[in-house]
Coordinates of C-alpha atoms in Angstrom, one line a residue:
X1 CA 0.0 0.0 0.0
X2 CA 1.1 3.9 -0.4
X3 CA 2.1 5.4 2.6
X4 CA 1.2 8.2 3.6
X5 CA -0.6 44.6 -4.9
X6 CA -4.2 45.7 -5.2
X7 CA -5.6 44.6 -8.9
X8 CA -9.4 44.6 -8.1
X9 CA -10.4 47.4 -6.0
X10 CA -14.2 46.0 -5.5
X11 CA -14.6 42.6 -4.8
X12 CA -18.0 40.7 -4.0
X13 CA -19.2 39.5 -1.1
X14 CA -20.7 36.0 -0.3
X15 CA -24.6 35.8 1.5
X16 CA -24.9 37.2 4.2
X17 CA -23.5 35.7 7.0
X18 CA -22.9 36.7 11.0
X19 CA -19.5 37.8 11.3
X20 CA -16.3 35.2 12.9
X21 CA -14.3 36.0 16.0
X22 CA -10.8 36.7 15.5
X23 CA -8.7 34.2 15.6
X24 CA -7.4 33.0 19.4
X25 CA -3.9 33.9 20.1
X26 CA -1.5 30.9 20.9
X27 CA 1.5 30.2 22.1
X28 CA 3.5 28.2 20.0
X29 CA 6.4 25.1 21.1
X30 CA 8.6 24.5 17.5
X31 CA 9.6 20.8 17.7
X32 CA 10.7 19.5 14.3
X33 CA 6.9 18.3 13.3
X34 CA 5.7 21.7 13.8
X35 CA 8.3 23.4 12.0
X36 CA 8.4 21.2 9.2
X37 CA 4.4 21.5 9.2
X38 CA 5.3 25.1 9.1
X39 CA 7.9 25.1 5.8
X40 CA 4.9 23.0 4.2
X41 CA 2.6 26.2 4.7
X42 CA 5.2 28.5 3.8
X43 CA 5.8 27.2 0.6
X44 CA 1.8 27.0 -0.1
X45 CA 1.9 30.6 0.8
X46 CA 4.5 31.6 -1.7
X47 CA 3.0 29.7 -4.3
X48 CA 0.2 32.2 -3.7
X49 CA 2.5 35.4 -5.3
X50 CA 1.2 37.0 -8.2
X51 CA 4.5 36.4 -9.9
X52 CA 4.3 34.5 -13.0
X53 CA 7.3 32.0 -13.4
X54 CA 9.8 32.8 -16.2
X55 CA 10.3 30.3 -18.9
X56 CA 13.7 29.6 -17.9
X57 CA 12.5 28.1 -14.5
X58 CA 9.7 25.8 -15.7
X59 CA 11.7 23.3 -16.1
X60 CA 12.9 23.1 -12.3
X61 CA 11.2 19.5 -11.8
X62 CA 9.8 16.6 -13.6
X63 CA 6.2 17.5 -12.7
X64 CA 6.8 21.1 -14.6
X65 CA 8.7 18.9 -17.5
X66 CA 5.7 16.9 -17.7
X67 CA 3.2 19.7 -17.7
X68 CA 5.0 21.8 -20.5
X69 CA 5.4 18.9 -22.7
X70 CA 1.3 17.6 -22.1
X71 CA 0.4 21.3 -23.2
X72 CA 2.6 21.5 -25.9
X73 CA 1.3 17.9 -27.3
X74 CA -2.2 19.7 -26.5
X75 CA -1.6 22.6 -28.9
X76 CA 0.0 20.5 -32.0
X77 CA -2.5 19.2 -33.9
X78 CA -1.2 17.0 -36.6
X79 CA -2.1 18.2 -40.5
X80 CA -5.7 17.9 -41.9
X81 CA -8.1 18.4 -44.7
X82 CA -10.7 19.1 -43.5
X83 CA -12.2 22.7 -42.1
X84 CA -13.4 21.9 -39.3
X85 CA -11.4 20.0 -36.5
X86 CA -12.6 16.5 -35.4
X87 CA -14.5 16.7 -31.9
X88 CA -12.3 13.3 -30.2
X89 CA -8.9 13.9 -31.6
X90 CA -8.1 17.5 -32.4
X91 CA -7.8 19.1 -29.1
X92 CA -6.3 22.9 -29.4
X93 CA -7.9 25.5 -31.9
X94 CA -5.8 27.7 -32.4
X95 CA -8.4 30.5 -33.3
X96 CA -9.5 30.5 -29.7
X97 CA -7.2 29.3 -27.3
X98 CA -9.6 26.8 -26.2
X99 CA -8.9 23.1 -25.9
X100 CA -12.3 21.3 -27.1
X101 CA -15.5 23.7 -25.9
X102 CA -15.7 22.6 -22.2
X103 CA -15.4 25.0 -19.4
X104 CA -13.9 22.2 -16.9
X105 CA -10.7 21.4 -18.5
X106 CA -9.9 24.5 -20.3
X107 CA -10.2 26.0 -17.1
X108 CA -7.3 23.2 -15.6
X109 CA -5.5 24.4 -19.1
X110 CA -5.8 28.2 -18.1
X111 CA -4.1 27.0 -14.1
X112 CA -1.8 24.8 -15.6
X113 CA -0.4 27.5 -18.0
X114 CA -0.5 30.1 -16.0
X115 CA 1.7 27.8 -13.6
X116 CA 4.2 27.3 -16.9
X117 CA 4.5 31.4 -17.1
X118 CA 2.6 31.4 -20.3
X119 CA 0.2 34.0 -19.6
X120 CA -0.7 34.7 -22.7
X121 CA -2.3 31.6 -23.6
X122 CA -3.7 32.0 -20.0
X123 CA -5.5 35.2 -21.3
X124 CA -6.7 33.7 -24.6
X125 CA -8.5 31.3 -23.0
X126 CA -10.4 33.4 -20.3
X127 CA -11.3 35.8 -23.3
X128 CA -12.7 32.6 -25.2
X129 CA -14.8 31.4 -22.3
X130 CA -16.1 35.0 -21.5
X131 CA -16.6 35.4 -25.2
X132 CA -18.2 31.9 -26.1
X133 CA -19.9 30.2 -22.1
X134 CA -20.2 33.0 -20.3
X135 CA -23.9 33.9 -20.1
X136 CA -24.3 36.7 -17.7
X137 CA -25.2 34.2 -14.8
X138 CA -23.1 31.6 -15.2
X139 CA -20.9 29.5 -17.4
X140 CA -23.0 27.1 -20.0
X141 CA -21.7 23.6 -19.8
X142 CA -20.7 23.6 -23.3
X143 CA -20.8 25.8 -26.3
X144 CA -20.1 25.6 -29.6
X145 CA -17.4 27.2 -30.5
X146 CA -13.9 27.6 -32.8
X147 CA -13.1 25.2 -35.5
X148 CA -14.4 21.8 -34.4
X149 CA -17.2 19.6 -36.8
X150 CA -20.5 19.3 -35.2
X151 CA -22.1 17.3 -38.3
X152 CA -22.0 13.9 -36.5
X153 CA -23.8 15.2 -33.9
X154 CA -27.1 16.1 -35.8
X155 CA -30.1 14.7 -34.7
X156 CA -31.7 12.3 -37.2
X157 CA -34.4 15.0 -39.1
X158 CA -32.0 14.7 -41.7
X159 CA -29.7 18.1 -41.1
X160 CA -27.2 15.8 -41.0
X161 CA -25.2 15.7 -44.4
X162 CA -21.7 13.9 -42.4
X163 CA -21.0 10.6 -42.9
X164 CA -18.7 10.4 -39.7
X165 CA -20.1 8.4 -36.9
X166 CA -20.8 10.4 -33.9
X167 CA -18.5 9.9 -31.2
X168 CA -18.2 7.7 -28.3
X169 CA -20.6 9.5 -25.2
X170 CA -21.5 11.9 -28.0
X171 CA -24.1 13.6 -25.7
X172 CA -21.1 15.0 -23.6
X173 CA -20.2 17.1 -26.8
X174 CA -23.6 18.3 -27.1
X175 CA -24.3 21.7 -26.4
X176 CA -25.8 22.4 -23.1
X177 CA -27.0 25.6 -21.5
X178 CA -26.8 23.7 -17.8
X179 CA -24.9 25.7 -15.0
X180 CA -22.6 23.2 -12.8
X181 CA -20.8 24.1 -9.4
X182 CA -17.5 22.5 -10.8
X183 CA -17.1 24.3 -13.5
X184 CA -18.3 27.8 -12.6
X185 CA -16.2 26.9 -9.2
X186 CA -12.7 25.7 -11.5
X187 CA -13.3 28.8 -13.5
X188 CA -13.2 31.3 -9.9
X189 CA -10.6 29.3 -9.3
X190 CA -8.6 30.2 -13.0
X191 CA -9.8 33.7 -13.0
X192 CA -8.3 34.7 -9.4
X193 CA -5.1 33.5 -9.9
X194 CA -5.6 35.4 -13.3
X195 CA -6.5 38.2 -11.7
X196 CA -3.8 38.3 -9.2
X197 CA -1.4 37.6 -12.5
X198 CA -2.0 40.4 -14.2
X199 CA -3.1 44.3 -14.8
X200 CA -6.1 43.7 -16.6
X201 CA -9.3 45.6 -15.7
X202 CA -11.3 43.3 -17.6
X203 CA -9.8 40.2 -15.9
X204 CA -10.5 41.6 -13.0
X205 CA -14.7 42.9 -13.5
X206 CA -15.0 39.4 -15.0
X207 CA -13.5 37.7 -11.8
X208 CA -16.1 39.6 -9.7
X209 CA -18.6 38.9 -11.8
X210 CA -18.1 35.1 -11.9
X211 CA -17.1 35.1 -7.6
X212 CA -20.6 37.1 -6.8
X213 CA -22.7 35.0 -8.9
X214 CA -21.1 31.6 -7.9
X215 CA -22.3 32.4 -4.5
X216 CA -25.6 33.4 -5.9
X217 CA -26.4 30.4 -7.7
X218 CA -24.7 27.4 -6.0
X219 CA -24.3 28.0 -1.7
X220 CA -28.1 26.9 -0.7
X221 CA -28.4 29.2 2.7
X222 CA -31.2 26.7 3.7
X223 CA -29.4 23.5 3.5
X224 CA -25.6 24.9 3.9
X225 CA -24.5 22.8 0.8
X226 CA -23.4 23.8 -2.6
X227 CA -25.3 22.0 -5.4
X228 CA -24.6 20.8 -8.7
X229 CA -26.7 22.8 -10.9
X230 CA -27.4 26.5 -10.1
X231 CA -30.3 27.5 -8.0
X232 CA -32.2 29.5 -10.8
X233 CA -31.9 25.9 -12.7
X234 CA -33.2 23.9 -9.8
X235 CA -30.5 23.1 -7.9
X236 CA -30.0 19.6 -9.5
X237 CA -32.8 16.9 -9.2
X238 CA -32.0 13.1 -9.0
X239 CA -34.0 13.3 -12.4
X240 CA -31.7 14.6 -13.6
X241 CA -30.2 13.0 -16.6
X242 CA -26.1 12.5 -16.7
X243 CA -24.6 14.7 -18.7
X244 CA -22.4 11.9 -21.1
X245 CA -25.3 9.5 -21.5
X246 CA -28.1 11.6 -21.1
X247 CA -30.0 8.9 -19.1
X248 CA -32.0 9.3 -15.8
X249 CA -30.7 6.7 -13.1
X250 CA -32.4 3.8 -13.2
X251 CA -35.0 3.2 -10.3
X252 CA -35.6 6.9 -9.3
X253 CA -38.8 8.6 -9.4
X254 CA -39.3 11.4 -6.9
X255 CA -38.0 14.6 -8.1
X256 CA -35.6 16.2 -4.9
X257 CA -32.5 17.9 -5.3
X258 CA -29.1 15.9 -4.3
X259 CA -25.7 16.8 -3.5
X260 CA -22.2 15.8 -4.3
X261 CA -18.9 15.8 -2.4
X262 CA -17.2 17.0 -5.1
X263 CA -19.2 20.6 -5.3
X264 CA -18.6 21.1 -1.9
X265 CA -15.3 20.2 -2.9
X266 CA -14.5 22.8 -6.0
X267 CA -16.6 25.0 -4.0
X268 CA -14.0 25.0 -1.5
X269 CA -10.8 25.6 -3.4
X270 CA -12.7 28.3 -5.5
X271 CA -13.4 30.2 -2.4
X272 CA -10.0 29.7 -0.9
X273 CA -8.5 31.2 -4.4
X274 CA -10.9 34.4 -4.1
X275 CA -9.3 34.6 -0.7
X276 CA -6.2 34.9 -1.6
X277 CA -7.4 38.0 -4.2
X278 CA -8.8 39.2 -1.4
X279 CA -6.1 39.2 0.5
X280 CA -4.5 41.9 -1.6
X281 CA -7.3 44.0 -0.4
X282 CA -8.8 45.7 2.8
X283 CA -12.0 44.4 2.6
X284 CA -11.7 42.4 5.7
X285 CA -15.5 42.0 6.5
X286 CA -15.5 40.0 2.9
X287 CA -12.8 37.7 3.8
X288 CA -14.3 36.6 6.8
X289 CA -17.7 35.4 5.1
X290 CA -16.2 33.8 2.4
X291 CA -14.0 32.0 5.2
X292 CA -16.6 31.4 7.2
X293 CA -18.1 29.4 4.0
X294 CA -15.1 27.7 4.1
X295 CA -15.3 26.4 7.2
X296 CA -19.3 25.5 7.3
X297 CA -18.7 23.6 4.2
X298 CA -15.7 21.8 5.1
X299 CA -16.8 20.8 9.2
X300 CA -20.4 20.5 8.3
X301 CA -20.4 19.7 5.0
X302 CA -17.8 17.5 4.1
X303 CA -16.1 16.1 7.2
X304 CA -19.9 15.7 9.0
X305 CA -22.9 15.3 6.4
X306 CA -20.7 13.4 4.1
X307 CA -18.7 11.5 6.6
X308 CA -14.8 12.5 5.6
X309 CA -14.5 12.3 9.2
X310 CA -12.9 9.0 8.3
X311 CA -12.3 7.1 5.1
X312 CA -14.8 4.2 6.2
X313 CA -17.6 6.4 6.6
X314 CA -17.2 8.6 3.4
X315 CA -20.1 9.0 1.5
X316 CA -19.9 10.6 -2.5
X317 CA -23.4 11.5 -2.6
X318 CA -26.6 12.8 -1.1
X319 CA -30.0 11.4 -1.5
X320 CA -28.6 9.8 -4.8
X321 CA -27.5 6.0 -4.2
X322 CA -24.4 5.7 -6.3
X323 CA -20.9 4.1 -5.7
X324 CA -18.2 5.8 -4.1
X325 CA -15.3 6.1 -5.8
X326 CA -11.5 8.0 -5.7
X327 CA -12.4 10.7 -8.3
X328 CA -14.9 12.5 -5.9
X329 CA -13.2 11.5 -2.9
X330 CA -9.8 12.4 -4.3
X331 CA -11.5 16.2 -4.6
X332 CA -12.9 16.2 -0.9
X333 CA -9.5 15.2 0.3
X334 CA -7.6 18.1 -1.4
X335 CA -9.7 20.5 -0.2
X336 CA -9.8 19.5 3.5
X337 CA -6.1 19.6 2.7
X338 CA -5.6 23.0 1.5
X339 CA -8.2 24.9 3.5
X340 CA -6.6 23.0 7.0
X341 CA -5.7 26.1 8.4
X342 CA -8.8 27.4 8.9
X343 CA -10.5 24.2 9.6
X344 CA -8.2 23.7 12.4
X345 CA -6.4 26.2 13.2
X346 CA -4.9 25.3 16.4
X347 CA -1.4 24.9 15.6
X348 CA 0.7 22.9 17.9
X349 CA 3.0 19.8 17.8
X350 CA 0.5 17.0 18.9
X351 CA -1.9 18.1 16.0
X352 CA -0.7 20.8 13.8
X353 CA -3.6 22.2 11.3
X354 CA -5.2 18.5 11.6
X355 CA -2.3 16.9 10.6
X356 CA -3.1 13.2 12.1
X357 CA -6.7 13.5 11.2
X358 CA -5.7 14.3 7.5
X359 CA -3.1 11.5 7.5
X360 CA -5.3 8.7 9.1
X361 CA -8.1 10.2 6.2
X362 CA -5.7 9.9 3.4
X363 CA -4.4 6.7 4.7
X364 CA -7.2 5.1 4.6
X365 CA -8.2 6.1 1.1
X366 CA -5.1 4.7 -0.2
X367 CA -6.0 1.5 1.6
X368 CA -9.4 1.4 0.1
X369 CA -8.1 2.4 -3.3
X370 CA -4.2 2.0 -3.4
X371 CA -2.8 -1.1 -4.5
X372 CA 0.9 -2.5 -4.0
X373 CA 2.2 -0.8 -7.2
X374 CA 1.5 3.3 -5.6
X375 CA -1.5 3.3 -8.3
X376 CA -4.7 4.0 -7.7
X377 CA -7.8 2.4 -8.2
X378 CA -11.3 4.2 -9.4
X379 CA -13.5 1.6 -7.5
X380 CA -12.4 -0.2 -3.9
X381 CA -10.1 -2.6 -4.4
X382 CA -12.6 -4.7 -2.1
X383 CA -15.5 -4.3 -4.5
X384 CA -14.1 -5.0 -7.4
X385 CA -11.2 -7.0 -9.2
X386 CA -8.8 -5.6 -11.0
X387 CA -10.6 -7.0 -14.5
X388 CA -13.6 -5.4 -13.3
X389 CA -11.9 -2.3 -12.3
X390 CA -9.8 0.7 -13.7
X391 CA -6.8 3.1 -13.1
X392 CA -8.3 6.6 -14.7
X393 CA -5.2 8.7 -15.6
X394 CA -7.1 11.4 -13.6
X395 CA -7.5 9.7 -10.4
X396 CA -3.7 9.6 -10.2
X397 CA -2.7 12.9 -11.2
X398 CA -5.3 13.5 -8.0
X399 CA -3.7 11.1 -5.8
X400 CA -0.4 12.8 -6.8
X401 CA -1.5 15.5 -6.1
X402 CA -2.6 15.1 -2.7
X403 CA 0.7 13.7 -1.6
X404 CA 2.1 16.8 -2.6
X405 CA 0.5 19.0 -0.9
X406 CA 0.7 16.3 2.3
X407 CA 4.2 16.7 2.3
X408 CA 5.4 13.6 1.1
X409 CA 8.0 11.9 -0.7
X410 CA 7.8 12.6 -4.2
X411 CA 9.7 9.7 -5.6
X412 CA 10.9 10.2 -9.2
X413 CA 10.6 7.3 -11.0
X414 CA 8.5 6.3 -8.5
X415 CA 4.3 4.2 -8.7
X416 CA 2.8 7.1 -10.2
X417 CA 5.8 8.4 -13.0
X418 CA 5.6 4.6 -14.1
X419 CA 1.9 4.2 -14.7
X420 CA 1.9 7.9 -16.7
X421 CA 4.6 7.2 -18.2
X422 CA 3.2 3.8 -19.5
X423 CA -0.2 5.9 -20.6
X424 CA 2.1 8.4 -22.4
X425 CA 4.6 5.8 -24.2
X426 CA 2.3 4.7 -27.2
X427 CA 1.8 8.2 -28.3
X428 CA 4.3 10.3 -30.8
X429 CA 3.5 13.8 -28.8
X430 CA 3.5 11.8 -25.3
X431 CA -0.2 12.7 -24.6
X432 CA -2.3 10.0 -21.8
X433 CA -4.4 7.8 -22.4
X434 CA -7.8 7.8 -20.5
X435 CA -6.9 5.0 -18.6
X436 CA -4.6 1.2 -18.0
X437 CA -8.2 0.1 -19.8
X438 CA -8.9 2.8 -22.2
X439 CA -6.2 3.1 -24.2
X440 CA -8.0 5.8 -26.2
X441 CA -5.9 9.2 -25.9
X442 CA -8.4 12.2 -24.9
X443 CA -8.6 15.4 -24.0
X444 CA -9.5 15.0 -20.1
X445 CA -7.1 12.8 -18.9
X446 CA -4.1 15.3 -20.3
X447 CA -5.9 18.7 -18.7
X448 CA -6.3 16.8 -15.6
X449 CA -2.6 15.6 -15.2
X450 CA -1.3 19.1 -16.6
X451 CA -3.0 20.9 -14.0
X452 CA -3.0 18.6 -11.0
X453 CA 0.8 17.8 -11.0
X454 CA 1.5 21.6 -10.2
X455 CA -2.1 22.5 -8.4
X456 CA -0.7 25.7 -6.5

């Protein structure tokens, strides 16, 4: 097993909320736990700065070698005949900045290149998501948009003159005017450090558009949980159809609003980005609600209502019966992990910032999904065998990820460098496959493992 400066003068404020006590003073003993505890949050700190890394230091460490070279096999698209880009295989246009029309992962592109020092390309794509999703509310899941061919995916009235067969889960390249926590939450999460990154005025209004009306349309004041679909859509219902399949889930037929881990999730690290923006300015009275929703979501969200107290009591979702797996866990974790300060904030050597809770959590995630290779698992190992199972290329970079930011070991050549390295070897511009059983290389898994191997 795997052991464990003032850019936007106005900024919004979350619902209304009563106001925190200060922080108790306390008195601190530095034994070498605490003070290594302490270089950890240092170092997240500084990766905070509104500095954007020069080209000549991007290569400091593997995980930035690996980034660069994922975005750069991104961005070359191999020679074609045809106008319009193919919706599976042809993942940059170069017209937009935008890798396929999702806001998700170009949103992971946008944090992953900002990361790299190519702000630039950063810019392009906040412009093309403003420009193309943005709807004045929220971002739409997807729109259609650039260069890509959207023949296949006629309906069959006959406006379809393409002979190309429509691709596999073809109702995930639909478009779709839905809102979704993750992706408005991923996008606050882009457009802060953005914002913090450069001069912009535009960057910055469009920041405080998208922080005021995340907290508009996703923090339910009644039941103290995020939900998936903004309120003004209905919040999400169990009716619901999934968004790749477009099918309802099979035995469910009252109409009731559920929640996910993983919103609360995003949720969390979106707020703790607009934090940091908010740092830069006196509006104190703003940074303590927002914290404050950081806290209620994490104690009573995630760690109570949804069990993260410990790994055998974990729960993905709420009022929806479905399997748990790493992916949404994976999320919950990393955010207990980064927002730990304010979660527990007692800082001493018996229990710095939750350290053993966090570890015995983590630990036991790795036992449920881990395996004796430092791989992770989508399903529980004890569920299901590994014929019946599968190692996601995303679930990894998550997993490596978390250790990161845990503190430990990252060991090059190491579980994880194996396995990508193995999804990466059958391709000529070293781009993942989906998974160890999908060898299919796609657009997610490479966003994913761009972003997540350098998550600031």
């Amino acid at each position: 097993k795997i052991r464990v400066s003032d850019h936007c003068m106005k900024v919004p404020s979350p619902p209304e909320m009563k106001r925190a006590t200060g922080r108790r003073g306390l008195t601190l003993t530095i034994s070498p736990l605490v003070l290594f505890l302490l270089i950890l949050f240092v170092t997240d700190v500084d990766s905070f700065s509104t500095q954007i890394p020069s080209p000549e230091t991007v290569l400091a460490n593997p995980s930035r070698e690996l980034s660069k070279s994922i975005l750069e096999g991104m961005r070359s698209s191999p020679p074609t005949n045809s106008p319009k880009l193919d919706l599976e295989t042809y993942f940059y246009d170069a017209s937009t900045g935008l890798c396929s029309e999702g806001v998700w992962h170009n949103c992971l592109v946008g944090i992953a290149s900002l990361e790299l020092g190519q702000l630039d390309e950063a810019s392009q794509i906040a412009q093309s998501l403003w420009k193309y999703s943005w709807d004045g509310t929220s971002f739409r899941r997807r729109s259609w948009s650039g260069q890509w061919d959207h023949s296949s995916l006629m309906d069959n009235s006959g406006d379809s003159s393409s002979a190309v067969a429509a691709p596999h889960q073809a109702d995930y390249y639909r478009e779709s005017a839905e809102h979704r926590c993750v992706q408005h939450g991923m996008a606050l999460c882009f457009w802060s450090r953005l914002a913090r990154a450069t001069n912009d005025d535009s960057i910055c209004s469009q920041q405080q558009q998208i922080a005021e009306t995340f907290f508009h349309e996703f923090w339910n004041q009644d039941t103290n949980k995020w939900t998936t679909v903004s309120q003004s859509q209905g919040g999400g219902s169990i009716l619901r159809p999934s968004a790749s399949a477009n099918k309802q889930t099979l035995g469910v037929t009252e109409d009731m609003v559920y929640y996910r881990v993983v919103d609360q999730a995003i949720a969390v690290l979106a707020c703790l980005e607009h934090m940091q923006l908010l740092n830069e300015n006196p509006d104190e009275t703003s940074f303590v609600s927002v914290r404050n929703l950081v806290e209620q979501t994490c104690r009573k969200g995630i760690l109570n209502d949804f069990g993260f107290q410990s790994s055998d009591g974990a729960q993905t979702y709420m009022y929806l019966n479905r399997n748990r797996n790493f992916w949404h866990e994976g999320w919950a974790t990393l955010a207990l992990v980064q927002a730990r300060e304010y979660i527990w904030p007692e800082n001493n050597e018996d229990d710095a910032h939750g350290a053993s809770q966090l570890e015995d959590l983590w630990q036991g995630l790795l036992d449920r999904y881990g395996d004796s290779s430092s791989t992770i698992w989508h399903w529980a190992t004890a569920d299901k065998e590994p014929s019946h199972n599968v190692r996601y290329c995303g679930d990894n970079a998550l997993a490596f990820c978390i250790g990161r930011k845990l503190g430990l070991p990252d060991e090059e050549g190491g579980g994880f460098w194996n396995f990508i390295e193995t999804l990466r070897k059958d391709n000529e511009k070293g781009l993942s496959s989906v998974a160890d059983a999908y060898p299919q290389v796609r657009l997610h898994p490479n966003t994913e493992l761009a972003a997540l191997v350098l998550w600031p």
